[in-house]
């Protein structure tokens, strides 16, 4: 893995929480946009013969999203990623990943595909917009049950500055039924890019770079 000079998303959200501040929504959307870009690349990765590898990350969480001081976003730690073509098989029903960031089907121990990562990306976007842990409870069992029920309110319930349009985008990613989510990470990325318009990812990256350098000036 390359060395990324910056911080992970967990550190950013924690630092902002200590200062009683929220991540500006345009940065939350941009970070999610770049996450989806990386996920789409992984999901569509093929072998040398052109056969899809069927990679699913399975552990999209704040500590695995790296943000450089230049405004670049990287997805890290594919250590438990599942590929259809692999040298080993994991046992069905064995939960792998951080419970708070699982999709309903992953929390249920069911077969998963790339739409599971789309759900996890939706969790991170929700948390970036609200500054609150979406599925955090006092026990793993309660957390898993809450995820399976998708018992959540839209981001605007916590942050009234979130628009109805952005609410709808987040809640689509967090649909309980995978068929009702974005078809893939590429479609979610396109929706996020459209939301950012007329700002572009490159402009927002420059602004995020300034924000990061100020936030972690020490």
Short mmCIF file of C-alpha atoms in Angstrom, two decimals, residues 6-148:
data_model
loop_
_atom_site.label_atom_id
_atom_site.label_comp_id
_atom_site.label_asym_id
_atom_site.label_seq_id
_atom_site.Cartn_x
_atom_site.Cartn_y
_atom_site.Cartn_z
CA UNK A 6 -3.17 12.70 5.84
CA UNK A 7 -5.78 11.27 8.21
CA UNK A 8 -8.45 8.61 8.14
CA UNK A 9 -12.11 9.62 8.19
CA UNK A 10 -12.47 8.36 11.77
CA UNK A 11 -9.82 10.83 12.98
CA UNK A 12 -11.44 13.68 11.07
CA UNK A 13 -14.91 13.05 12.48
CA UNK A 14 -13.51 12.61 15.98
CA UNK A 15 -11.56 15.89 15.79
CA UNK A 16 -14.63 17.74 14.54
CA UNK A 17 -16.78 16.22 17.30
CA UNK A 18 -14.35 17.49 19.95
CA UNK A 19 -14.73 20.96 18.48
CA UNK A 20 -18.53 20.56 18.25
CA UNK A 21 -18.43 21.05 14.51
CA UNK A 22 -19.83 19.15 11.54
CA UNK A 23 -18.02 18.29 8.34
CA UNK A 24 -19.30 20.72 5.67
CA UNK A 25 -21.84 18.88 3.52
CA UNK A 26 -19.99 19.56 0.25
CA UNK A 27 -16.95 17.74 1.66
CA UNK A 28 -19.08 14.83 2.89
CA UNK A 29 -20.59 14.48 -0.59
CA UNK A 30 -17.18 14.76 -2.26
CA UNK A 31 -15.62 12.12 0.03
CA UNK A 32 -18.54 9.77 -0.67
CA UNK A 33 -18.18 10.49 -4.41
CA UNK A 34 -14.51 9.49 -4.36
CA UNK A 35 -15.27 6.41 -2.22
CA UNK A 36 -17.79 5.28 -4.83
CA UNK A 37 -15.22 5.88 -7.56
CA UNK A 38 -12.78 3.57 -5.77
CA UNK A 39 -15.45 0.97 -5.04
CA UNK A 40 -16.57 0.93 -8.67
CA UNK A 41 -12.98 0.25 -9.74
CA UNK A 42 -12.69 -2.67 -7.29
CA UNK A 43 -16.14 -4.09 -8.08
CA UNK A 44 -15.39 -4.15 -11.82
CA UNK A 45 -11.84 -5.45 -11.54
CA UNK A 46 -11.21 -8.40 -13.85
CA UNK A 47 -8.45 -10.98 -14.26
CA UNK A 48 -6.06 -11.04 -17.23
CA UNK A 49 -8.62 -13.02 -19.23
CA UNK A 50 -11.30 -10.42 -18.64
CA UNK A 51 -13.37 -12.43 -16.17
CA UNK A 52 -14.81 -10.29 -13.34
CA UNK A 53 -13.20 -11.03 -9.97
CA UNK A 54 -16.42 -10.17 -8.11
CA UNK A 55 -14.60 -8.21 -5.40
CA UNK A 56 -16.67 -6.91 -2.46
CA UNK A 57 -14.77 -4.91 0.18
CA UNK A 58 -17.04 -5.88 3.12
CA UNK A 59 -15.35 -3.47 5.57
CA UNK A 60 -16.10 0.07 4.40
CA UNK A 61 -15.75 2.05 7.63
CA UNK A 62 -14.29 5.43 8.73
CA UNK A 63 -10.91 3.95 9.66
CA UNK A 64 -10.52 2.53 6.13
CA UNK A 65 -11.11 5.79 4.28
CA UNK A 66 -7.88 7.78 4.01
CA UNK A 67 -7.92 11.49 3.18
CA UNK A 68 -4.69 13.20 2.22
CA UNK A 69 -3.75 16.78 2.97
CA UNK A 70 -3.97 17.33 -0.80
CA UNK A 71 -7.65 16.34 -0.80
CA UNK A 72 -7.21 12.86 -2.28
CA UNK A 73 -9.43 10.02 -1.04
CA UNK A 74 -8.23 6.40 -0.80
CA UNK A 75 -9.99 3.20 0.25
CA UNK A 76 -7.70 1.05 2.38
CA UNK A 77 -7.64 -2.44 3.85
CA UNK A 78 -9.05 -4.96 1.43
CA UNK A 79 -7.91 -7.60 3.93
CA UNK A 80 -11.33 -9.27 4.24
CA UNK A 81 -12.54 -8.46 0.73
CA UNK A 82 -14.47 -11.31 -0.82
CA UNK A 83 -13.89 -12.33 -4.41
CA UNK A 84 -15.92 -14.87 -6.36
CA UNK A 85 -12.66 -16.31 -7.65
CA UNK A 86 -10.37 -16.85 -4.68
CA UNK A 87 -7.78 -19.28 -3.36
CA UNK A 88 -9.85 -19.96 -0.27
CA UNK A 89 -13.48 -19.92 0.77
CA UNK A 90 -14.91 -18.47 3.97
CA UNK A 91 -17.65 -20.32 5.78
CA UNK A 92 -21.17 -19.18 4.95
CA UNK A 93 -22.80 -17.27 7.75
CA UNK A 94 -19.53 -16.11 9.32
CA UNK A 95 -19.70 -12.35 9.88
CA UNK A 96 -16.63 -10.44 8.76
CA UNK A 97 -16.24 -6.69 9.10
CA UNK A 98 -17.17 -4.03 11.64
CA UNK A 99 -20.74 -4.63 12.75
CA UNK A 100 -21.80 -0.96 12.72
CA UNK A 101 -21.00 -0.64 9.02
CA UNK A 102 -22.57 -3.82 7.66
CA UNK A 103 -25.46 -4.02 5.24
CA UNK A 104 -28.65 -5.83 6.34
CA UNK A 105 -27.78 -8.87 4.22
CA UNK A 106 -24.23 -8.94 5.61
CA UNK A 107 -25.54 -8.63 9.18
CA UNK A 108 -27.86 -11.57 8.47
CA UNK A 109 -25.00 -13.75 7.21
CA UNK A 110 -26.50 -13.93 3.72
CA UNK A 111 -24.70 -13.89 0.40
CA UNK A 112 -23.62 -10.38 -0.53
CA UNK A 113 -22.61 -8.52 -3.67
CA UNK A 114 -21.28 -5.04 -4.45
CA UNK A 115 -24.57 -3.44 -3.33
CA UNK A 116 -23.53 -4.30 0.24
CA UNK A 117 -20.61 -1.86 -0.13
CA UNK A 118 -23.06 0.73 -1.50
CA UNK A 119 -25.08 0.43 1.73
CA UNK A 120 -21.90 0.87 3.81
CA UNK A 121 -21.00 3.95 1.77
CA UNK A 122 -24.47 5.27 2.60
CA UNK A 123 -23.78 4.78 6.31
CA UNK A 124 -20.57 6.79 6.08
CA UNK A 125 -22.29 9.59 4.16
CA UNK A 126 -25.07 9.72 6.78
CA UNK A 127 -22.52 9.88 9.60
CA UNK A 128 -20.47 12.58 7.87
CA UNK A 129 -23.58 14.73 7.48
CA UNK A 130 -24.82 14.26 11.06
CA UNK A 131 -21.68 13.72 13.14
CA UNK A 132 -23.46 10.79 14.79
CA UNK A 133 -22.88 7.05 14.65
CA UNK A 134 -25.85 5.67 12.73
CA UNK A 135 -26.12 2.14 14.12
CA UNK A 136 -24.22 2.49 17.40
CA UNK A 137 -25.90 0.73 20.37
CA UNK A 138 -24.72 -0.71 23.68
CA UNK A 139 -24.31 -4.24 22.27
CA UNK A 140 -23.33 -5.99 19.05
CA UNK A 141 -26.62 -7.94 19.00
CA UNK A 142 -28.70 -4.75 19.20
CA UNK A 143 -26.55 -3.15 16.51
CA UNK A 144 -27.07 -6.08 14.14
CA UNK A 145 -30.82 -6.09 14.77
CA UNK A 146 -31.01 -2.34 14.14
CA UNK A 147 -29.13 -2.75 10.87
CA UNK A 148 -31.34 -5.63 9.71
#
